[in-house]
PDB file of N, CA and C in Angstrom:
ATOM      1  N   UNK A   1     -15.867   2.511  15.602  1.00 67.00           N
ATOM      2  CA  UNK A   1     -16.694   2.091  14.488  1.00 67.00           C
ATOM      3  C   UNK A   1     -17.304   3.311  13.817  1.00 67.00           C
ATOM      4  N   UNK A   2     -17.258   3.304  12.509  1.00 68.00           N
ATOM      5  CA  UNK A   2     -17.909   4.353  11.739  1.00 68.00           C
ATOM      6  C   UNK A   2     -19.116   3.752  11.038  1.00 68.00           C
ATOM      7  N   UNK A   3     -20.302   4.313  11.279  1.00 73.00           N
ATOM      8  CA  UNK A   3     -21.467   3.780  10.570  1.00 73.00           C
ATOM      9  C   UNK A   3     -21.397   4.180   9.094  1.00 73.00           C
ATOM     10  N   UNK A   4     -21.605   3.203   8.213  1.00 68.00           N
ATOM     11  CA  UNK A   4     -21.592   3.459   6.779  1.00 68.00           C
ATOM     12  C   UNK A   4     -23.021   3.436   6.239  1.00 68.00           C
ATOM     13  N   UNK A   5     -23.326   4.327   5.322  1.00 72.00           N
ATOM     14  CA  UNK A   5     -24.650   4.253   4.690  1.00 72.00           C
ATOM     15  C   UNK A   5     -24.777   2.935   3.926  1.00 72.00           C
ATOM     16  N   UNK A   6     -25.991   2.440   3.804  1.00 74.00           N
ATOM     17  CA  UNK A   6     -26.192   1.204   3.063  1.00 74.00           C
ATOM     18  C   UNK A   6     -25.878   1.419   1.596  1.00 74.00           C
ATOM     19  N   UNK A   7     -25.390   0.373   0.989  1.00 76.00           N
ATOM     20  CA  UNK A   7     -25.067   0.379  -0.442  1.00 76.00           C
ATOM     21  C   UNK A   7     -24.116   1.507  -0.831  1.00 76.00           C
ATOM     22  N   UNK A   8     -23.032   1.615  -0.093  1.00 77.00           N
ATOM     23  CA  UNK A   8     -22.029   2.647  -0.399  1.00 77.00           C
ATOM     24  C   UNK A   8     -20.638   2.021  -0.432  1.00 77.00           C
ATOM     25  N   UNK A   9     -20.357   1.175  -1.436  1.00 74.00           N
ATOM     26  CA  UNK A   9     -19.052   0.514  -1.492  1.00 74.00           C
ATOM     27  C   UNK A   9     -17.904   1.500  -1.660  1.00 74.00           C
ATOM     28  N   UNK A  10     -18.177   2.699  -2.173  1.00 76.00           N
ATOM     29  CA  UNK A  10     -17.105   3.690  -2.346  1.00 76.00           C
ATOM     30  C   UNK A  10     -16.569   4.184  -1.005  1.00 76.00           C
ATOM     31  N   UNK A  11     -17.267   3.908   0.085  1.00 77.00           N
ATOM     32  CA  UNK A  11     -16.804   4.302   1.412  1.00 77.00           C
ATOM     33  C   UNK A  11     -16.148   3.144   2.172  1.00 77.00           C
ATOM     34  N   UNK A  12     -16.048   1.994   1.547  1.00 81.00           N
ATOM     35  CA  UNK A  12     -15.472   0.820   2.182  1.00 81.00           C
ATOM     36  C   UNK A  12     -14.070   0.587   1.618  1.00 81.00           C
ATOM     37  N   UNK A  13     -13.018   0.731   2.432  1.00 84.00           N
ATOM     38  CA  UNK A  13     -11.650   0.596   1.927  1.00 84.00           C
ATOM     39  C   UNK A  13     -11.364  -0.727   1.227  1.00 84.00           C
ATOM     40  N   UNK A  14     -11.917  -1.831   1.707  1.00 84.00           N
ATOM     41  CA  UNK A  14     -11.616  -3.119   1.068  1.00 84.00           C
ATOM     42  C   UNK A  14     -12.187  -3.165  -0.336  1.00 84.00           C
ATOM     43  N   UNK A  15     -13.317  -2.502  -0.572  1.00 87.00           N
ATOM     44  CA  UNK A  15     -13.873  -2.443  -1.925  1.00 87.00           C
ATOM     45  C   UNK A  15     -12.917  -1.719  -2.865  1.00 87.00           C
ATOM     46  N   UNK A  16     -12.283  -0.678  -2.367  1.00 87.00           N
ATOM     47  CA  UNK A  16     -11.316   0.060  -3.174  1.00 87.00           C
ATOM     48  C   UNK A  16     -10.088  -0.807  -3.464  1.00 87.00           C
ATOM     49  N   UNK A  17      -9.643  -1.573  -2.473  1.00 87.00           N
ATOM     50  CA  UNK A  17      -8.512  -2.479  -2.676  1.00 87.00           C
ATOM     51  C   UNK A  17      -8.872  -3.529  -3.727  1.00 87.00           C
ATOM     52  N   UNK A  18     -10.082  -4.109  -3.655  1.00 87.00           N
ATOM     53  CA  UNK A  18     -10.503  -5.100  -4.649  1.00 87.00           C
ATOM     54  C   UNK A  18     -10.568  -4.478  -6.037  1.00 87.00           C
ATOM     55  N   UNK A  19     -11.024  -3.232  -6.121  1.00 88.00           N
ATOM     56  CA  UNK A  19     -11.079  -2.540  -7.410  1.00 88.00           C
ATOM     57  C   UNK A  19      -9.670  -2.394  -7.999  1.00 88.00           C
ATOM     58  N   UNK A  20      -8.730  -1.984  -7.165  1.00 85.00           N
ATOM     59  CA  UNK A  20      -7.345  -1.847  -7.611  1.00 85.00           C
ATOM     60  C   UNK A  20      -6.813  -3.200  -8.073  1.00 85.00           C
ATOM     61  N   UNK A  21      -7.081  -4.250  -7.306  1.00 85.00           N
ATOM     62  CA  UNK A  21      -6.628  -5.595  -7.654  1.00 85.00           C
ATOM     63  C   UNK A  21      -7.186  -6.024  -9.004  1.00 85.00           C
ATOM     64  N   UNK A  22      -8.482  -5.863  -9.202  1.00 84.00           N
ATOM     65  CA  UNK A  22      -9.110  -6.289 -10.455  1.00 84.00           C
ATOM     66  C   UNK A  22      -8.533  -5.524 -11.636  1.00 84.00           C
ATOM     67  N   UNK A  23      -8.366  -4.217 -11.489  1.00 82.00           N
ATOM     68  CA  UNK A  23      -7.821  -3.420 -12.582  1.00 82.00           C
ATOM     69  C   UNK A  23      -6.400  -3.861 -12.941  1.00 82.00           C
ATOM     70  N   UNK A  24      -5.572  -4.071 -11.947  1.00 77.00           N
ATOM     71  CA  UNK A  24      -4.177  -4.444 -12.215  1.00 77.00           C
ATOM     72  C   UNK A  24      -4.055  -5.859 -12.753  1.00 77.00           C
ATOM     73  N   UNK A  25      -4.891  -6.777 -12.277  1.00 76.00           N
ATOM     74  CA  UNK A  25      -4.872  -8.143 -12.805  1.00 76.00           C
ATOM     75  C   UNK A  25      -5.381  -8.137 -14.242  1.00 76.00           C
ATOM     76  N   UNK A  26      -6.434  -7.385 -14.493  1.00 76.00           N
ATOM     77  CA  UNK A  26      -7.018  -7.328 -15.836  1.00 76.00           C
ATOM     78  C   UNK A  26      -5.982  -6.872 -16.865  1.00 76.00           C
ATOM     79  N   UNK A  27      -5.160  -5.902 -16.499  1.00 73.00           N
ATOM     80  CA  UNK A  27      -4.160  -5.401 -17.437  1.00 73.00           C
ATOM     81  C   UNK A  27      -2.892  -6.250 -17.452  1.00 73.00           C
ATOM     82  N   UNK A  28      -2.701  -7.083 -16.440  1.00 68.00           N
ATOM     83  CA  UNK A  28      -1.484  -7.873 -16.357  1.00 68.00           C
ATOM     84  C   UNK A  28      -1.600  -9.275 -16.931  1.00 68.00           C
ATOM     85  N   UNK A  29      -2.807  -9.749 -17.158  1.00 65.00           N
ATOM     86  CA  UNK A  29      -3.017 -11.109 -17.649  1.00 65.00           C
ATOM     87  C   UNK A  29      -3.631 -11.033 -19.040  1.00 65.00           C
ATOM     88  N   UNK A  30      -3.006 -11.687 -19.983  1.00 64.00           N
ATOM     89  CA  UNK A  30      -3.502 -11.662 -21.360  1.00 64.00           C
ATOM     90  C   UNK A  30      -4.603 -12.687 -21.580  1.00 64.00           C
ATOM     91  N   UNK A  31      -4.459 -13.875 -20.985  1.00 60.00           N
ATOM     92  CA  UNK A  31      -5.453 -14.933 -21.158  1.00 60.00           C
ATOM     93  C   UNK A  31      -6.153 -15.182 -19.837  1.00 60.00           C
ATOM     94  N   UNK A  32      -7.330 -14.604 -19.651  1.00 55.00           N
ATOM     95  CA  UNK A  32      -8.046 -14.734 -18.382  1.00 55.00           C
ATOM     96  C   UNK A  32      -8.615 -16.138 -18.164  1.00 55.00           C
ATOM     97  N   UNK A  33      -8.610 -16.973 -19.202  1.00 62.00           N
ATOM     98  CA  UNK A  33      -9.156 -18.318 -19.033  1.00 62.00           C
ATOM     99  C   UNK A  33      -8.177 -19.251 -18.324  1.00 62.00           C
ATOM    100  N   UNK A  34      -6.979 -18.786 -18.060  1.00 68.00           N
ATOM    101  CA  UNK A  34      -5.986 -19.608 -17.365  1.00 68.00           C
ATOM    102  C   UNK A  34      -6.020 -19.243 -15.884  1.00 68.00           C
ATOM    103  N   UNK A  35      -6.670 -20.092 -15.100  1.00 68.00           N
ATOM    104  CA  UNK A  35      -6.877 -19.798 -13.682  1.00 68.00           C
ATOM    105  C   UNK A  35      -5.568 -19.612 -12.936  1.00 68.00           C
ATOM    106  N   UNK A  36      -4.576 -20.391 -13.253  1.00 77.00           N
ATOM    107  CA  UNK A  36      -3.298 -20.282 -12.552  1.00 77.00           C
ATOM    108  C   UNK A  36      -2.649 -18.924 -12.799  1.00 77.00           C
ATOM    109  N   UNK A  37      -2.710 -18.450 -14.033  1.00 77.00           N
ATOM    110  CA  UNK A  37      -2.117 -17.150 -14.363  1.00 77.00           C
ATOM    111  C   UNK A  37      -2.846 -16.025 -13.637  1.00 77.00           C
ATOM    112  N   UNK A  38      -4.148 -16.130 -13.544  1.00 78.00           N
ATOM    113  CA  UNK A  38      -4.927 -15.107 -12.845  1.00 78.00           C
ATOM    114  C   UNK A  38      -4.589 -15.109 -11.358  1.00 78.00           C
ATOM    115  N   UNK A  39      -4.515 -16.298 -10.764  1.00 82.00           N
ATOM    116  CA  UNK A  39      -4.171 -16.387  -9.342  1.00 82.00           C
ATOM    117  C   UNK A  39      -2.778 -15.837  -9.081  1.00 82.00           C
ATOM    118  N   UNK A  40      -1.826 -16.144  -9.950  1.00 83.00           N
ATOM    119  CA  UNK A  40      -0.458 -15.649  -9.797  1.00 83.00           C
ATOM    120  C   UNK A  40      -0.411 -14.125  -9.948  1.00 83.00           C
ATOM    121  N   UNK A  41      -1.159 -13.603 -10.921  1.00 82.00           N
ATOM    122  CA  UNK A  41      -1.195 -12.151 -11.124  1.00 82.00           C
ATOM    123  C   UNK A  41      -1.807 -11.452  -9.918  1.00 82.00           C
ATOM    124  N   UNK A  42      -2.877 -12.023  -9.369  1.00 85.00           N
ATOM    125  CA  UNK A  42      -3.507 -11.440  -8.180  1.00 85.00           C
ATOM    126  C   UNK A  42      -2.538 -11.464  -6.997  1.00 85.00           C
ATOM    127  N   UNK A  43      -1.823 -12.554  -6.838  1.00 89.00           N
ATOM    128  CA  UNK A  43      -0.839 -12.660  -5.768  1.00 89.00           C
ATOM    129  C   UNK A  43       0.247 -11.593  -5.920  1.00 89.00           C
ATOM    130  N   UNK A  44       0.735 -11.408  -7.134  1.00 90.00           N
ATOM    131  CA  UNK A  44       1.771 -10.410  -7.377  1.00 90.00           C
ATOM    132  C   UNK A  44       1.281  -8.996  -7.089  1.00 90.00           C
ATOM    133  N   UNK A  45       0.054  -8.702  -7.505  1.00 88.00           N
ATOM    134  CA  UNK A  45      -0.502  -7.365  -7.270  1.00 88.00           C
ATOM    135  C   UNK A  45      -0.676  -7.115  -5.779  1.00 88.00           C
ATOM    136  N   UNK A  46      -1.246  -8.077  -5.061  1.00 88.00           N
ATOM    137  CA  UNK A  46      -1.449  -7.901  -3.622  1.00 88.00           C
ATOM    138  C   UNK A  46      -0.121  -7.763  -2.885  1.00 88.00           C
ATOM    139  N   UNK A  47       0.881  -8.531  -3.288  1.00 91.00           N
ATOM    140  CA  UNK A  47       2.193  -8.434  -2.649  1.00 91.00           C
ATOM    141  C   UNK A  47       2.860  -7.095  -2.924  1.00 91.00           C
ATOM    142  N   UNK A  48       2.535  -6.488  -4.056  1.00 90.00           N
ATOM    143  CA  UNK A  48       3.145  -5.208  -4.423  1.00 90.00           C
ATOM    144  C   UNK A  48       2.482  -4.014  -3.742  1.00 90.00           C
ATOM    145  N   UNK A  49       1.289  -4.206  -3.181  1.00 88.00           N
ATOM    146  CA  UNK A  49       0.595  -3.109  -2.512  1.00 88.00           C
ATOM    147  C   UNK A  49       1.294  -2.810  -1.195  1.00 88.00           C
ATOM    148  N   UNK A  50       1.656  -1.570  -1.003  1.00 92.00           N
ATOM    149  CA  UNK A  50       2.383  -1.199   0.202  1.00 92.00           C
ATOM    150  C   UNK A  50       1.475  -0.481   1.198  1.00 92.00           C
ATOM    151  N   UNK A  51       2.039  -0.180   2.347  1.00 92.00           N
ATOM    152  CA  UNK A  51       1.288   0.458   3.426  1.00 92.00           C
ATOM    153  C   UNK A  51       0.703   1.793   2.982  1.00 92.00           C
ATOM    154  N   UNK A  52       1.459   2.562   2.219  1.00 93.00           N
ATOM    155  CA  UNK A  52       0.994   3.882   1.792  1.00 93.00           C
ATOM    156  C   UNK A  52      -0.260   3.771   0.925  1.00 93.00           C
ATOM    157  N   UNK A  53      -0.327   2.779   0.051  1.00 90.00           N
ATOM    158  CA  UNK A  53      -1.522   2.578  -0.766  1.00 90.00           C
ATOM    159  C   UNK A  53      -2.713   2.220   0.119  1.00 90.00           C
ATOM    160  N   UNK A  54      -2.490   1.360   1.102  1.00 88.00           N
ATOM    161  CA  UNK A  54      -3.579   0.998   2.014  1.00 88.00           C
ATOM    162  C   UNK A  54      -4.066   2.227   2.790  1.00 88.00           C
ATOM    163  N   UNK A  55      -3.111   3.043   3.232  1.00 91.00           N
ATOM    164  CA  UNK A  55      -3.468   4.258   3.971  1.00 91.00           C
ATOM    165  C   UNK A  55      -4.297   5.196   3.091  1.00 91.00           C
ATOM    166  N   UNK A  56      -3.919   5.308   1.823  1.00 90.00           N
ATOM    167  CA  UNK A  56      -4.657   6.168   0.902  1.00 90.00           C
ATOM    168  C   UNK A  56      -6.081   5.671   0.677  1.00 90.00           C
ATOM    169  N   UNK A  57      -6.274   4.335   0.637  1.00 88.00           N
ATOM    170  CA  UNK A  57      -7.628   3.812   0.452  1.00 88.00           C
ATOM    171  C   UNK A  57      -8.495   4.161   1.652  1.00 88.00           C
ATOM    172  N   UNK A  58      -7.940   4.070   2.854  1.00 88.00           N
ATOM    173  CA  UNK A  58      -8.712   4.429   4.039  1.00 88.00           C
ATOM    174  C   UNK A  58      -9.016   5.924   4.053  1.00 88.00           C
ATOM    175  N   UNK A  59      -8.022   6.735   3.723  1.00 90.00           N
ATOM    176  CA  UNK A  59      -8.219   8.182   3.697  1.00 90.00           C
ATOM    177  C   UNK A  59      -9.271   8.558   2.647  1.00 90.00           C
ATOM    178  N   UNK A  60      -9.215   7.902   1.488  1.00 88.00           N
ATOM    179  CA  UNK A  60     -10.173   8.148   0.414  1.00 88.00           C
ATOM    180  C   UNK A  60     -11.600   7.894   0.873  1.00 88.00           C
ATOM    181  N   UNK A  61     -11.762   6.887   1.735  1.00 87.00           N
ATOM    182  CA  UNK A  61     -13.087   6.504   2.223  1.00 87.00           C
ATOM    183  C   UNK A  61     -13.515   7.289   3.450  1.00 87.00           C
ATOM    184  N   UNK A  62     -12.703   8.242   3.890  1.00 86.00           N
ATOM    185  CA  UNK A  62     -13.100   9.089   5.010  1.00 86.00           C
ATOM    186  C   UNK A  62     -12.641   8.654   6.375  1.00 86.00           C
ATOM    187  N   UNK A  63     -11.815   7.634   6.450  1.00 86.00           N
ATOM    188  CA  UNK A  63     -11.286   7.183   7.730  1.00 86.00           C
ATOM    189  C   UNK A  63     -10.082   8.043   8.096  1.00 86.00           C
ATOM    190  N   UNK A  64      -9.959   8.439   9.368  1.00 84.00           N
ATOM    191  CA  UNK A  64      -8.781   9.211   9.764  1.00 84.00           C
ATOM    192  C   UNK A  64      -7.544   8.320   9.790  1.00 84.00           C
ATOM    193  N   UNK A  65      -6.482   8.787   9.190  1.00 73.00           N
ATOM    194  CA  UNK A  65      -5.236   8.001   9.149  1.00 73.00           C
ATOM    195  C   UNK A  65      -4.095   8.854   9.626  1.00 73.00           C
TER     196      UNK A  65
END
C-alpha cells in the first residue's frame, strides 16, 4: 500500500483512466444527449485501452511497474 496525500487525484491511476475515458468519449460523440451513444462510446474507449496504457497511468502516478 502506498499512502496518498489527501485530495491528490493526479496520483490515483483510476482518476487518470477516467480522464482519458472522458476526453476520448467527448471527442468521439457528437450528440451527448443520446445516452446510448455515450455508453457505446465509453465501452469502445475502455475496450481499446491496452495493458501498456494502464502501466503508463500507474507509472505516471508514481507506482513502480
